[in-house]
XYZ file of C-alpha atoms in Angstrom:
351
model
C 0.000 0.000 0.000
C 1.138 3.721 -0.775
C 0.965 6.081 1.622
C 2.631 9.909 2.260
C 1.699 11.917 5.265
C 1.624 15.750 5.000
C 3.294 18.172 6.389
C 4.146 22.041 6.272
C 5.847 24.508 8.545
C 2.743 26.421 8.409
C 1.044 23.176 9.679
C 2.660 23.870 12.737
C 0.741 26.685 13.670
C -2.915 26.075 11.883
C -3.155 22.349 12.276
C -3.536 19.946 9.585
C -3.023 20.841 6.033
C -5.304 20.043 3.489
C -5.773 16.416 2.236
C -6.691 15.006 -1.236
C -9.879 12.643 -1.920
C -10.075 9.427 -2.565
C -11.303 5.699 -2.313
C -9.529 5.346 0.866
C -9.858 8.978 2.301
C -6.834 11.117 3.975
C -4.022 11.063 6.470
C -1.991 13.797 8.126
C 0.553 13.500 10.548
C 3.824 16.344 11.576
C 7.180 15.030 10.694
C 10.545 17.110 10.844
C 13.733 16.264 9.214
C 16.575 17.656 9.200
C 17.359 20.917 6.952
C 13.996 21.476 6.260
C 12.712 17.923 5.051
C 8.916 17.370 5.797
C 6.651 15.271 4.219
C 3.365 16.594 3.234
C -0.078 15.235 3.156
C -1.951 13.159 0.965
C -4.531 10.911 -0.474
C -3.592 6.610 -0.766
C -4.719 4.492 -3.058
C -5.820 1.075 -2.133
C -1.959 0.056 -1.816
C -0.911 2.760 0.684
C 2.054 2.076 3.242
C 3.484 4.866 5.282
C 6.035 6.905 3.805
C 9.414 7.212 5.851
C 11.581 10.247 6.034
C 15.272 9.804 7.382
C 17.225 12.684 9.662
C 20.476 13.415 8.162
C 22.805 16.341 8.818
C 22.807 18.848 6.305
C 25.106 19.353 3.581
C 27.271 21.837 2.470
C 26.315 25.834 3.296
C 22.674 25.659 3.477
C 21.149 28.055 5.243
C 17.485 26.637 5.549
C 16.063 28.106 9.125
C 15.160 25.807 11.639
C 11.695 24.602 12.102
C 11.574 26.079 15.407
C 12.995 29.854 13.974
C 9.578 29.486 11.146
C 7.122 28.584 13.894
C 8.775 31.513 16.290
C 8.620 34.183 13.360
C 4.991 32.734 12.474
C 4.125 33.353 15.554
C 5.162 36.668 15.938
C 3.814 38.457 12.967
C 0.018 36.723 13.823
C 0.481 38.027 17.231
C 1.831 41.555 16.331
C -0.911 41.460 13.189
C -3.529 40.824 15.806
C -2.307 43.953 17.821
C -2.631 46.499 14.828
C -5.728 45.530 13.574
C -7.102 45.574 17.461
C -5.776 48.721 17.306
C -7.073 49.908 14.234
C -10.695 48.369 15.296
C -10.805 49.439 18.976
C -10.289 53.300 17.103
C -13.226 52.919 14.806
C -15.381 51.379 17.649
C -14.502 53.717 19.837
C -15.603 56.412 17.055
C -18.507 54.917 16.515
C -19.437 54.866 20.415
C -18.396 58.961 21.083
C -20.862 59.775 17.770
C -23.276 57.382 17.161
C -25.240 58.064 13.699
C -28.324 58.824 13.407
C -29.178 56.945 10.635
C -30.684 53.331 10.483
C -29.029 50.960 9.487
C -31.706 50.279 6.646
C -30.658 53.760 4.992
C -27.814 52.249 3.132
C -30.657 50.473 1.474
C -31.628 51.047 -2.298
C -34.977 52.759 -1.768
C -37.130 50.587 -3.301
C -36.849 47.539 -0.999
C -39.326 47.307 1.319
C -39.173 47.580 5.151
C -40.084 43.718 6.348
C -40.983 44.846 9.590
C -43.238 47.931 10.278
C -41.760 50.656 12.682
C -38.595 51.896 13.723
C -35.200 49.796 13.253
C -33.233 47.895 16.072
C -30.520 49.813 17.283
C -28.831 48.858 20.607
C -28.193 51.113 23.393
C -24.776 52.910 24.292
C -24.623 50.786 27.045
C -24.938 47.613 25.760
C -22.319 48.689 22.551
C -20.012 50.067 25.605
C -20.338 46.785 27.154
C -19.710 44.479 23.981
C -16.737 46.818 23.304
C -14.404 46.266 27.094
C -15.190 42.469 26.632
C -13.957 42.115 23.103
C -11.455 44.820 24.002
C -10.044 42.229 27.251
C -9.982 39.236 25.658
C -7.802 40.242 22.567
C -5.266 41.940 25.210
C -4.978 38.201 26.899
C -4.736 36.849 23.580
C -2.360 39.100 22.303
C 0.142 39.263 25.925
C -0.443 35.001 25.445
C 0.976 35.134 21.893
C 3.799 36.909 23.151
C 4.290 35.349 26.256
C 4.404 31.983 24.619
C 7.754 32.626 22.802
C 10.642 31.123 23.530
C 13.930 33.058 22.829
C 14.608 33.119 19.074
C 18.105 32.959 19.352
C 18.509 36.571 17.795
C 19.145 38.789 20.239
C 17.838 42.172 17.922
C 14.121 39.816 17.510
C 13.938 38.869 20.730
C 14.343 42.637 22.323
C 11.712 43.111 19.571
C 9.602 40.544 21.030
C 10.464 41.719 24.704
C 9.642 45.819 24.207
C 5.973 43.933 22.266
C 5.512 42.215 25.358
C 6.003 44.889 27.837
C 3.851 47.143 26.227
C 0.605 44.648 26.307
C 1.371 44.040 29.447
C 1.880 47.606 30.771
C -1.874 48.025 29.725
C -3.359 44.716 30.550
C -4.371 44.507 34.146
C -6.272 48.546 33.738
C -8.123 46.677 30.440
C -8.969 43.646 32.697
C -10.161 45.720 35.489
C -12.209 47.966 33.552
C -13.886 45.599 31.627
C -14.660 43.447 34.799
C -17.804 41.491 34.273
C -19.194 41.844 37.530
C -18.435 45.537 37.896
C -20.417 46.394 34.521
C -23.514 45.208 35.374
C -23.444 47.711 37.966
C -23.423 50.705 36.095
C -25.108 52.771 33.848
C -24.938 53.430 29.998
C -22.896 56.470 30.561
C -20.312 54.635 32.701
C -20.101 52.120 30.696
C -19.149 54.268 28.039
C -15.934 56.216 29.785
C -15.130 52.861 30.258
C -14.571 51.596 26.912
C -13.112 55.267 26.048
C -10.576 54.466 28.668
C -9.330 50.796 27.370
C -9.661 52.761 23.902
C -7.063 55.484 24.210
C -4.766 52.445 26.437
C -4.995 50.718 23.080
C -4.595 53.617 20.866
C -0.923 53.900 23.465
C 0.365 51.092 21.791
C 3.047 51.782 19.068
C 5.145 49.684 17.235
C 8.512 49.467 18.417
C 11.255 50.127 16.043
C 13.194 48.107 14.098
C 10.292 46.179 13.270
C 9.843 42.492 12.066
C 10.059 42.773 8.725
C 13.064 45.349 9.067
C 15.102 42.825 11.258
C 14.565 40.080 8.925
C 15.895 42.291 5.924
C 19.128 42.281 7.855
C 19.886 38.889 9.406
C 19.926 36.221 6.645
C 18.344 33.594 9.089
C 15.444 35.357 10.273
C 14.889 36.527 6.196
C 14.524 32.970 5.263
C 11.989 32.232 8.143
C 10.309 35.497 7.443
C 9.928 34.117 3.851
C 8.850 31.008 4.428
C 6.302 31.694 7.765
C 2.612 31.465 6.507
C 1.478 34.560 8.555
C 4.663 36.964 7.811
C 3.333 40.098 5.361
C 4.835 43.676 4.571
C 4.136 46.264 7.258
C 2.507 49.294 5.861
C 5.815 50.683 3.309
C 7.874 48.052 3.879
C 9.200 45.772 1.178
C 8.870 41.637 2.424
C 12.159 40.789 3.221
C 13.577 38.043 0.670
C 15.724 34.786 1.338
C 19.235 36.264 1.098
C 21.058 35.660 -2.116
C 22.933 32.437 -2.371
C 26.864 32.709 -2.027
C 27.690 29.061 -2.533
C 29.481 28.053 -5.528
C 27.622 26.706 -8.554
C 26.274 23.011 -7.787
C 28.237 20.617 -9.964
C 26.544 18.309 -12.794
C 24.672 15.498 -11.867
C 25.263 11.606 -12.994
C 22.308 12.580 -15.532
C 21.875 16.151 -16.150
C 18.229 16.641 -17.110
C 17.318 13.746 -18.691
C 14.509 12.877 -16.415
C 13.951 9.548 -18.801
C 16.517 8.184 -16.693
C 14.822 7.804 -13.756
C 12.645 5.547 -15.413
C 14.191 2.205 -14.449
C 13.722 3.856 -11.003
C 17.737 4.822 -10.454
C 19.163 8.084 -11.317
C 20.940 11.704 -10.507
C 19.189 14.956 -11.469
C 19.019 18.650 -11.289
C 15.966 20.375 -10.490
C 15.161 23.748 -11.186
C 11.982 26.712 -10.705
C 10.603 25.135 -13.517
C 7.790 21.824 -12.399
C 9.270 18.752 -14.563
C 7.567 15.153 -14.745
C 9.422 12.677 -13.958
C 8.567 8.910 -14.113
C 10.001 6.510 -11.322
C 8.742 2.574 -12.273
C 4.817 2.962 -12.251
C 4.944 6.095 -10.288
C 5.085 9.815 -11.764
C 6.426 12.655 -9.868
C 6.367 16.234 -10.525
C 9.555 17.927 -9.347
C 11.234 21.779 -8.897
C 12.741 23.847 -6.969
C 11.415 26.893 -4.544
C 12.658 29.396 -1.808
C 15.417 26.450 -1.422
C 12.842 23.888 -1.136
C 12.719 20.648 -3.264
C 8.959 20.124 -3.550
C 7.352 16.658 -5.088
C 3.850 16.211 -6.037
C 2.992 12.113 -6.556
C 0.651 10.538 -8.705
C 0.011 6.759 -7.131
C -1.343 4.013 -9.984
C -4.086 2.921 -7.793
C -5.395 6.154 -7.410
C -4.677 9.202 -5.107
C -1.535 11.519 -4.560
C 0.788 13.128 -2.496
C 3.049 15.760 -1.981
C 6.632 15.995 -0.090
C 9.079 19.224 0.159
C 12.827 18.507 1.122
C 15.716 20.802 2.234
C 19.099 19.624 1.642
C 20.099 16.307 2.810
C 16.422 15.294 3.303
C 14.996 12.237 2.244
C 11.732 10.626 1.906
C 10.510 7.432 1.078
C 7.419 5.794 -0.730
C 6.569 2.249 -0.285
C 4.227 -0.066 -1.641
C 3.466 -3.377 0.430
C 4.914 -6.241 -1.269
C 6.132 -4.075 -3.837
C 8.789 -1.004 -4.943
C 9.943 1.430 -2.222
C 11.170 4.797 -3.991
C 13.665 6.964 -2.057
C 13.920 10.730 -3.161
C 17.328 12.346 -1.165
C 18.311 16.203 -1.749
C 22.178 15.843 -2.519
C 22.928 19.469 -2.753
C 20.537 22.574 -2.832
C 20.493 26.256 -3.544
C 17.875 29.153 -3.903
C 16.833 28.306 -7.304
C 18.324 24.424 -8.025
C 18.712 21.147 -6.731
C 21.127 17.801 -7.477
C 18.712 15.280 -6.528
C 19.073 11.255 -6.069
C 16.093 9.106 -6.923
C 16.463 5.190 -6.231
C 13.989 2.121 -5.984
C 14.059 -0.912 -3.950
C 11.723 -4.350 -3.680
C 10.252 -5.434 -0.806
């Protein structure tokens, strides 16, 4: 039986990534190896068998961040991007609660539809808006301070003071949100209290400014943290700010594999090739695989003769294995890498 299990460094943080249909359904699981090798999920076909995935030390001057670096800069930009939009929401509440329209809300309406239900339109009270405000207001400020909080030292000192000055703001304002939004003191006063309230936790929000340096800036000057940047899921462009790329490549050029690009070769399920950007076919024995090269990352889509697929992403040195029960087992290793190419060993076994 054929069988891959998927995984992605964005996995990490959102859970299982998307499987495939078919006859048999889907299977995720997290697997690390080393230099960036994970296996990613999949559909099997009737002859499934889990794929394996060996650790091996990396080879040559890769620069591939560690798991743990993606997950910690992941991390960090959903946490700060959940601050600045809190802020940028607690603002237009707050707006909203110092001059509420006098419009319905059915004004916005094109004329001609008709008013379902006779009389004047629902519109809550200040109170009640004040209220619904300090308790959406206190629970993103303990979300937030947990994000932070969470975080482990990065291992680079300039992100983790970053992290620290984050930290100490949300935390500078958190126990005056918490105590102002108390449940039990609210229902104790009026719609006018309630209101100074919420403009109180509003202006403790508005307080909060983005340190700088700031994430994206860091990354565009420490190679490491540029590469995690690039590859975290959650990690966009502040507001001017160019997304920091993997750094340019320094190593030498990667010397010629046994067979070039003649991706026939791999046919009687041994050979040596290069990979590039550009998605190739290649056929191993009975099984097809599409191949390139990305953000140095081999990726490999598989097509499985009994139906399904699969997909796998390497860094250097990785390898990963498909096996069929009773049948071939096709190894895929990641000899050398760089940015944009990849020397790549493909060989078959029988069971």
């Amino acid at each position: 039986m054929l069988k891959t299990v998927r995984t992605e460094v964005r996995t990490v943080v959102r859970g299982a990534g998307r499987g495939h249909r078919s006859a048999a359904g889907a299977a995720t699981a997290l697997a690390l190896v080393t230099g960036l090798a994970l296996v990613s999920g999949c559909t099997q076909g009737k002859d499934a068998a889990p794929a394996r995935t060996d650790d091996k030390p990396a080879v040559g001057t890769a620069t591939a961040p560690s798991r743990a670096l993606v997950v910690w800069t992941d991390t960090m930009c959903a946490t700060t991007a959940t601050l600045d939009a809190a802020r940028k929401q607690s603002a237009q509440k707050i707006e909203e609660l110092a001059h509420p329209t006098n419009d319905p809300a059915s004004a916005h309406a094109p004329a001609s539809a008709p008013d379902p239900v006779p009389g004047p339109p629902y519109r809550p009270g200040a109170g009640f808006t004040a209220d619904s405000y300090l308790k959406w207001a206190s629970s993103t400020v303990e979300a937030v301070a947990a994000g932070y909080a969470g975080l482990r030292p990065s291992g680079i000192p300039a992100a983790d003071r970053l992290r620290a000055q984050l930290a100490a703001g949300v935390g500078e304002i958190r126990p005056e949100v918490t105590r102002l939004s108390d449940f039990f003191a609210l229902t104790s006063l009026s719609p006018a209290e309630k209101t100074e309230r919420a403009k109180r936790v509003g202006a403790l929000l508005a307080s909060l400014k983005q340190p700088r340096p700031d994430l994206p800036a860091l990354a565009a000057k420490n190679p490491d943290l540029a590469t995690a940047y690039h590859l975290a899921p959650r990690c966009v462009p502040s507001p001017g700010t160019a997304r920091p790329t993997a750094p340019a490549d320094p190593s030498p050029q990667l010397p010629p594999p046994a067979d070039g690009t003649d991706f026939a070769a791999c046919a009687d399920g041994k050979c040596e090739i290069r990979l590039t950007p550009h998605p190739v076919d290649i056929k191993v024995g009975d099984m097809k695989l599409t191949a390139w090269v990305k953000n140095r990352v081999v990726r490999l889509r598989t097509a499985y003769p009994t139906g399904g697929s699969g997909s796998m992403t390497l860094g250097e040195g990785g390898r990963g294995t498909y096996g069929r029960a009773g049948g071939e087992t096709v190894t895929v290793t990641v000899k050398l890498l760089r940015v944009d190419e990849a020397n790549v060993e493909i060989t078959t076994t029988r069971a």
